[in-house]
């Protein structure tokens, strides 16, 4: 059993209105960023999970997302599993790097 | 026989005393039910009032769903007991899957505290029993996340099943179908964003909320054994 760092990115599902993202996007031209679009807001949740291997850790966190961390009516989630965490409470290595 | 309404108090709920007061004005009795309780102590109906249960952390209602009392609330609802969620209580009921859909942030990101005009769409719910469909009620809303959202299939189920209970005559928050309140298929679980308890005295500008609360008392009373 190891302890894995995980990053859960909760996103509004495609087609669900995102008033916060739309408000940010509307302000961009006035700030000199007319070239930025497609703004969508969400939330990021970091946690640690005990599991035998990264695959088991991923399955566990995805189950947590289904039951609690997301509302499937309006949200979905992307889960990234990072390296094994040695000490609890230390920085979480390898997590937060979004896949290309 | 007087009807007793249990008013569920979560940490962060802030409309419980208003609901108790309004229920008494409507002719019933009311009792606060703590969220940590496992039993409902024989109440005849339940109201989940407004506020910010568990601080609205993660999502409004997401954590309240796991409060110990919710197991009893779900059992009460399954048995046909009248359950009404007002504002944050509506959010708790959707998160608990007792009602479909979700309450999203308002269109335009505005927190809205204002009177609204509502149309009663159906009398097939515990909150509108005996209230003529088409009636107009003036009842205030007070929310940031009251934008009712569901997919097309769910909306069709709600409309076809006569489960849209209340609509805004002028959509204030972007709600799908201008929906202000819905019911489960049996009509005994109702969620609504407007606050009937805040329209329960002439001093508040309207007494139309008493129409709904009185209907709830009638619905609950109809389930009681008839005294012989």
Short mmCIF file of C-alpha atoms in Angstrom, two decimals, chain B residues 26 50 56 118 170:
data_model
loop_
_atom_site.label_atom_id
_atom_site.label_comp_id
_atom_site.label_asym_id
_atom_site.label_seq_id
_atom_site.Cartn_x
_atom_site.Cartn_y
_atom_site.Cartn_z
CA UNK B 26 -50.65 29.23 8.57
CA UNK B 50 -32.87 28.27 3.36
CA UNK B 56 -22.22 25.66 1.06
CA UNK B 118 -44.92 33.11 -9.65
CA UNK B 170 -40.38 36.87 -15.59
#
